[in-house]
Coordinates of C-alpha atoms in Angstrom, one line a residue:
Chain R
X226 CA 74.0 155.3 96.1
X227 CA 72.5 156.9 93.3
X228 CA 69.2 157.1 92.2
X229 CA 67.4 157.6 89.1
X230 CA 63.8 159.2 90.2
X231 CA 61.1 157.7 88.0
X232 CA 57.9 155.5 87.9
X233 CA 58.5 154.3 84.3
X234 CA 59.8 151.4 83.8
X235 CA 60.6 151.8 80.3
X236 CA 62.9 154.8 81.2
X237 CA 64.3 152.7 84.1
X238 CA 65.5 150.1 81.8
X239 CA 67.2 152.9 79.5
X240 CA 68.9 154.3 82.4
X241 CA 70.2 150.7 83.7
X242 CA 71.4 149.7 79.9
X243 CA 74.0 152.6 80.4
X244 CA 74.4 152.7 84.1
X245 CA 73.6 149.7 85.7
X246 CA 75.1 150.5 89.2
X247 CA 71.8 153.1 89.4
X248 CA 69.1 152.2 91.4
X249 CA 65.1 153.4 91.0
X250 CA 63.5 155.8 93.3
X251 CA 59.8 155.7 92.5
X252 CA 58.6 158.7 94.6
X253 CA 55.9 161.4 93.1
X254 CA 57.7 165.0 92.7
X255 CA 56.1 168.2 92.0
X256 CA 56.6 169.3 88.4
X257 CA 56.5 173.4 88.4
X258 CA 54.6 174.8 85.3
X259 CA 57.8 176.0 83.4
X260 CA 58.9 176.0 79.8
X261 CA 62.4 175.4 80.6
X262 CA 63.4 171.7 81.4
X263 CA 66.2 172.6 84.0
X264 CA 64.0 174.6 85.9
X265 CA 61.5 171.6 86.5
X266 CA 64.6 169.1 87.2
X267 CA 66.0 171.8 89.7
X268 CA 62.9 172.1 91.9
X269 CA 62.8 168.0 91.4
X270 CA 66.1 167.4 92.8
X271 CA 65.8 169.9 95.6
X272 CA 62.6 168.2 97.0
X273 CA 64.2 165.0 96.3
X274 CA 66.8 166.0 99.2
X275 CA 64.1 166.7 101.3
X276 CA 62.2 163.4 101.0
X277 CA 65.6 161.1 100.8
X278 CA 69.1 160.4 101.2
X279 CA 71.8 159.8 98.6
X280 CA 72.3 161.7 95.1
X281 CA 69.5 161.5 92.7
X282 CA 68.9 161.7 89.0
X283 CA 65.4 163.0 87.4
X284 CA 65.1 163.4 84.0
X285 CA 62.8 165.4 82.0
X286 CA 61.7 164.7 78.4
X287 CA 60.5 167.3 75.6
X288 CA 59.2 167.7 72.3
X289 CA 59.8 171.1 70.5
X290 CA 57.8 171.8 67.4
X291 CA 59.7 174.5 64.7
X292 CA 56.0 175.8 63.6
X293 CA 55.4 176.6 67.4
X294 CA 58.8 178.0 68.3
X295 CA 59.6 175.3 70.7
X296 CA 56.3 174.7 72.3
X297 CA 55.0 172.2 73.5
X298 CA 58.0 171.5 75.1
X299 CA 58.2 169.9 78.2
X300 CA 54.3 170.6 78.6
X301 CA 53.9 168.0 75.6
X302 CA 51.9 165.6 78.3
X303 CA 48.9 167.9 78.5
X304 CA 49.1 168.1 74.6
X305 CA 48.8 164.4 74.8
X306 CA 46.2 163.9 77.2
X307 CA 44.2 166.1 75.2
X308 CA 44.7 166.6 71.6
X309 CA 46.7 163.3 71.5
X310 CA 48.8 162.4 68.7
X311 CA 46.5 162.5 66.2
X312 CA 45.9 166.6 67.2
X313 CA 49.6 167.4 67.5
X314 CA 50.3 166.0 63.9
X315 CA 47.2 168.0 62.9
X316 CA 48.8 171.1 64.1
X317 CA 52.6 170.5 62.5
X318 CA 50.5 169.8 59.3
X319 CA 48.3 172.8 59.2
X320 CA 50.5 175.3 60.6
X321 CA 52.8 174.4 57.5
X322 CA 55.9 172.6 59.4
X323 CA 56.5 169.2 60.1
X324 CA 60.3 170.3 62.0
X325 CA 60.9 169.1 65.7
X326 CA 63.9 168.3 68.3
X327 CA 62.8 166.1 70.7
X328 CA 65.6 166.9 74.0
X329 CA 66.0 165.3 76.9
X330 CA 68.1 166.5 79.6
X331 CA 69.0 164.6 82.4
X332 CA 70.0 166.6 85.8
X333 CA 72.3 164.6 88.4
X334 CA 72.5 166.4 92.0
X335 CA 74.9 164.8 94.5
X336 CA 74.0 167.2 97.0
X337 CA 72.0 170.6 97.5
X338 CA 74.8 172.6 95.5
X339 CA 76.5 170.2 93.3
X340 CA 73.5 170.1 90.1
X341 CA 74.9 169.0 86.5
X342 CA 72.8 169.0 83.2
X343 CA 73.5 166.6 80.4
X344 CA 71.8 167.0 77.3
X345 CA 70.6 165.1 73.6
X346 CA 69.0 166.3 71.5
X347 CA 67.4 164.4 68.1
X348 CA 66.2 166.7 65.1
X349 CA 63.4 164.9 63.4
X350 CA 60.1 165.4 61.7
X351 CA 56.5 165.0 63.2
X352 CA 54.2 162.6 61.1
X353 CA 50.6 161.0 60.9
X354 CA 51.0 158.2 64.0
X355 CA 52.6 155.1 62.6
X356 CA 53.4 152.1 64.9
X357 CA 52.1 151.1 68.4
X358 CA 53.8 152.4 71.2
X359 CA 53.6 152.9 75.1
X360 CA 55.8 156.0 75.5
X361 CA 53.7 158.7 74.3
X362 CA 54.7 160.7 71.5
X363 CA 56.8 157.7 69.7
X364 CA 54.2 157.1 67.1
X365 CA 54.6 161.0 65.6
X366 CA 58.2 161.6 65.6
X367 CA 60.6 160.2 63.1
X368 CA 64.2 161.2 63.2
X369 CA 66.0 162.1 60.3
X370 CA 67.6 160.1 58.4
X371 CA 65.4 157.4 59.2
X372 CA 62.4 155.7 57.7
X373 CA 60.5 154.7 60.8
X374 CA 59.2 156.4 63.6
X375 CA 60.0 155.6 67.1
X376 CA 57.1 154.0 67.9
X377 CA 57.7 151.3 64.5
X378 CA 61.6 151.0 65.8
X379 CA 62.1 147.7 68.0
X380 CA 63.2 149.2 72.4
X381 CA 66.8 148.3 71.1
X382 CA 66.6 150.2 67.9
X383 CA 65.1 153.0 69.1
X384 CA 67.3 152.9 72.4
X385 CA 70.5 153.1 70.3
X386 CA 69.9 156.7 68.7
X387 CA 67.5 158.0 71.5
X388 CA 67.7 161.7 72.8
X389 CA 68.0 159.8 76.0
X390 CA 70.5 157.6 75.2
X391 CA 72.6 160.8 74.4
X392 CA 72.3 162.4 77.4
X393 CA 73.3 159.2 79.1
X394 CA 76.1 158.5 77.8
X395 CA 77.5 161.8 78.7
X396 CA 76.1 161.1 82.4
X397 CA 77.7 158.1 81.7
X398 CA 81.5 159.7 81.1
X399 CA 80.8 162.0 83.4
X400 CA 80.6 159.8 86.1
X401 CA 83.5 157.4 85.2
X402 CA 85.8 160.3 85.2
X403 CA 85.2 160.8 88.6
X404 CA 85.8 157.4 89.7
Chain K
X241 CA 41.9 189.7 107.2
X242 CA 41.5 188.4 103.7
X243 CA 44.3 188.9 101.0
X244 CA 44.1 188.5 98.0
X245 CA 47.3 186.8 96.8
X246 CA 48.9 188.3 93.8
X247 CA 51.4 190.9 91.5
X248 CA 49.4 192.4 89.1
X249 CA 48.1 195.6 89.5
X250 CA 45.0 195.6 87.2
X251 CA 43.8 192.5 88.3
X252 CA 44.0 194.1 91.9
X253 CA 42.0 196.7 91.2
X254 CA 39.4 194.2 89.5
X255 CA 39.0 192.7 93.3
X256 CA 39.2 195.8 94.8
X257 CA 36.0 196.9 92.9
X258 CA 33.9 194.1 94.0
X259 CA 35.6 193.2 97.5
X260 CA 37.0 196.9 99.1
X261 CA 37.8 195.2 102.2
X262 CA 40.4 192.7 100.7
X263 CA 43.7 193.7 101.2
X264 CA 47.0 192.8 98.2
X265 CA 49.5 189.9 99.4
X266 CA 52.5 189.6 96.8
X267 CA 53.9 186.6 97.6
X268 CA 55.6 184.4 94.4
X269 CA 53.9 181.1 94.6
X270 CA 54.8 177.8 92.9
X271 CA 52.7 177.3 90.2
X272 CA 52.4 173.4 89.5
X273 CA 52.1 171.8 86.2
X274 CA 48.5 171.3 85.4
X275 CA 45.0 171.9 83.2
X276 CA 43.5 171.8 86.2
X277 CA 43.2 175.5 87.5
X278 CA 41.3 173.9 90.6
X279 CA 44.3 172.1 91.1
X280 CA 47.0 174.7 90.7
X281 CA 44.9 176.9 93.0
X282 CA 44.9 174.3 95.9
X283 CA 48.6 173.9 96.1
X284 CA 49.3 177.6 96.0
X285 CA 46.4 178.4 98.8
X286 CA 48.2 175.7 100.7
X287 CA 51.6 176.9 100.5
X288 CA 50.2 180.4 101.3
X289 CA 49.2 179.4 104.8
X290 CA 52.4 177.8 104.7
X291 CA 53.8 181.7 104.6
X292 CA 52.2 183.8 106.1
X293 CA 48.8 184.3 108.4
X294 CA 45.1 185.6 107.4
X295 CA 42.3 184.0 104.6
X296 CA 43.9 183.5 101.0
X297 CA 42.5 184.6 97.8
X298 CA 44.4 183.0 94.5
X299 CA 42.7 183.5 91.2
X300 CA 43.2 181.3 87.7
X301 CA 42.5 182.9 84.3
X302 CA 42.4 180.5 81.8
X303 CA 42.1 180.9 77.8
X304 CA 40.4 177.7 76.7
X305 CA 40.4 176.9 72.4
X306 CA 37.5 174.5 70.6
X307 CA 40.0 173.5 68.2
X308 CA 42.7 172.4 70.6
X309 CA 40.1 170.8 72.7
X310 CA 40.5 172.7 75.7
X311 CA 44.3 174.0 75.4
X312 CA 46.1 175.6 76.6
X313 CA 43.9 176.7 79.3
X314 CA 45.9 178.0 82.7
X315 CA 49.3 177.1 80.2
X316 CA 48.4 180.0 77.9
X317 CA 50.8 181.9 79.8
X318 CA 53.5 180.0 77.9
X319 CA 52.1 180.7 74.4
X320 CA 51.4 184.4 75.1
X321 CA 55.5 184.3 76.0
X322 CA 56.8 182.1 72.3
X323 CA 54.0 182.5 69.9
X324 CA 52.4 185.7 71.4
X325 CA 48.7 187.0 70.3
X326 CA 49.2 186.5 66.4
X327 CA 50.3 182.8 67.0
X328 CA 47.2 182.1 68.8
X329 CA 45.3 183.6 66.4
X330 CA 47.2 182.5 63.6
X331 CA 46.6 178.5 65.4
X332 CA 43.0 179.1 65.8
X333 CA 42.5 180.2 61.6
X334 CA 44.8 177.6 60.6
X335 CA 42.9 174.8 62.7
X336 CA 39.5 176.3 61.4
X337 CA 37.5 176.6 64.8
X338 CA 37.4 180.3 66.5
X339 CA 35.8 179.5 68.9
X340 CA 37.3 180.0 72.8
X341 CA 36.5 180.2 76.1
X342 CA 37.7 182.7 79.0
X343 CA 37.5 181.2 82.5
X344 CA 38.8 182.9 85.8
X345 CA 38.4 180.7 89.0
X346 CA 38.7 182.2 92.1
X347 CA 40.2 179.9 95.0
X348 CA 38.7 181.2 98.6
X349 CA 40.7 179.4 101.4
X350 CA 39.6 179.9 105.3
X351 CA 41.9 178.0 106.6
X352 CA 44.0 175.2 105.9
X353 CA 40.8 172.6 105.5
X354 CA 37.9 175.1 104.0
X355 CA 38.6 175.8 99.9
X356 CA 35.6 177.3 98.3
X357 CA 35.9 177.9 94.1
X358 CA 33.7 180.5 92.7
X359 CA 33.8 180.7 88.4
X360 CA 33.4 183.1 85.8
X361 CA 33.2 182.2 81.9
X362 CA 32.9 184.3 78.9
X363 CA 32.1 182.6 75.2
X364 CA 33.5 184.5 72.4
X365 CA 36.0 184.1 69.5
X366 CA 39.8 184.0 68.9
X367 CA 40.4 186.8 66.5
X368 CA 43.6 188.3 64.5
X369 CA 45.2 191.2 67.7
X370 CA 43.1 194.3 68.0
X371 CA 43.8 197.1 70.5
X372 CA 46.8 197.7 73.1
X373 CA 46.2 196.3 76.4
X374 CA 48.4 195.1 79.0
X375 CA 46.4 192.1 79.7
X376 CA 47.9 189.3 78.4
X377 CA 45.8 187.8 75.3
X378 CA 42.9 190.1 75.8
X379 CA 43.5 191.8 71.8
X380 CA 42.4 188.0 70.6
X381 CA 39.5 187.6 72.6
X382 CA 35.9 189.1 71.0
X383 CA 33.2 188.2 73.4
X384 CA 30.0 186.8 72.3
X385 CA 27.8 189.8 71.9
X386 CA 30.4 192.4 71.6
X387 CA 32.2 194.3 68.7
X388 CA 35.2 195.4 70.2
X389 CA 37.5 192.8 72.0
X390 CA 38.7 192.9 75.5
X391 CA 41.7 195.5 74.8
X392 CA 39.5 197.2 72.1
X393 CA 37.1 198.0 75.3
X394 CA 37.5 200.5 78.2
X395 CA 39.1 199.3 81.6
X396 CA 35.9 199.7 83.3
X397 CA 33.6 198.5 80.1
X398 CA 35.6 195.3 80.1
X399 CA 35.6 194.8 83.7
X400 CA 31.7 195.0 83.5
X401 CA 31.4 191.8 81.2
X402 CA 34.7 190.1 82.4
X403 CA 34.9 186.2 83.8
X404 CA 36.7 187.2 86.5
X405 CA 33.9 189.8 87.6
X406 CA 31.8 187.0 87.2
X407 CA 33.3 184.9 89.4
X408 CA 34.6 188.1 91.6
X409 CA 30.5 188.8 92.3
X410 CA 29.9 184.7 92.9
X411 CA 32.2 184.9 95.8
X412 CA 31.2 188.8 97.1
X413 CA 27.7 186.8 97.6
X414 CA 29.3 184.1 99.6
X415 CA 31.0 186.4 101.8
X416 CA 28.0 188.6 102.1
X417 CA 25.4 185.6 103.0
X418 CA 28.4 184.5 105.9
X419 CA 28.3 187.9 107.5

């Protein structure tokens, strides 16, 4: 069995539009204070083994800001909690860049040793919020070549070109290789 | 026996200083995700009795900014390493608020149940980098009251005014009044 580690439902229900065989794990993990995505899924998945049986999937999700080479990152929650959405659109604006990726990567362990990354990545701008939205930084980043933002963009829309989405479809191939 | 958990020289002879008879543990511990320094302190005193036998010091230093509403406090660590000194100075001008403050906390752990937090803070402003040091952000920081900044100052002229003194002294008295 595998399972996709998570207590956010709206994530779930990404992961189960591509790989509906997955099943939710909703267990609290230590996330290590690290600007490097992989690192904090590693130390995920390792703990996950020592709490449960059968592979797991954790998934970590980052915003990356050009006029702060790459930060916040996957520390973009205590940017949120704090400066909120309105601060982190202040700070594109004054520091004279609106640029950002937003990446998420998506590691799959089917045991101790066997740890595989899969990766997508969105390039995009960061704007004034626009459009309600219960995943956090939705309402500030709109992807290129589009005219909404994430947070304006119905779950199916959104869903469709998602960073996520990306990186699970290649899970996705990746696993039906194997089969 | 107390040790005072860490890998940084300078900050070791801060303790020393203040507390002759602690002795230097360095030991890597997991630093958690968090704006909480309480917080990261607690699970790195915990894993140190997990490792190895005596009473644990662990000690936060934190870099707080008005104009990012706190940020990126114990995360500055991260900044220091992408944007460096003239970023966070640079963010401070652009934002328009100078103001910062420096806060050390010091986690004292007796055993396993007894976690005692003694802190330090110094007010001052986020400036454009003056003066070498090896001290992380300490060419930014101009304490209230002061010309020079931390790195601008002598070793033992900065140590005089510093948080973690502060907070070093806070906890020499605790010990003192338990002998």
């Amino acid at each position: 069995m595998i399972y996709f580690i998570t207590g956010n439902k709206n994530k779930l229900e990404e992961v189960k539009a591509v790989l509906p065989e997955v099943e939710q794990l909703d267990i609290d993990l230590l996330e290590i204070q690290e600007i490097d995505s992989k690192e904090i899924i590693k130390k995920k998945l390792s703990e996950a083994f020592n709490r449960a049986e059968g592979e797991f999937i954790v998934e970590d999700t980052s915003l990356h800001l050009n006029c702060l080479k790459g930060l916040p990152g996957p520390l973009v929650k205590w940017f949120l909690k704090t400066i909120g959405n309105d601060g982190l659109a202040g700070i594109a604006e004054k520091l004279g860049s609106s640029r950002a990726e937003a990446k998420t990567i998506i590691g799959y362990a089917k045991n101790h040793e066997e740890i595989y990354f899969f990766e997508g990545v969105i390039k995009g701008q960061i704007v004034k919020p626009r459009g309600e939205s219960d995943f956090g930084w939705d309402p500030i980043f709109l992807p290129d070549g589009h005219e909404k933002t994430f947070a304006e963009m119905g779950r199916e829309e959104k869903n469709k070109i998602s960073m996520r989405r990306e990186a699970l479809n290649k899970l996705s191939e990746f696993l039906r290789a194997q089969e």
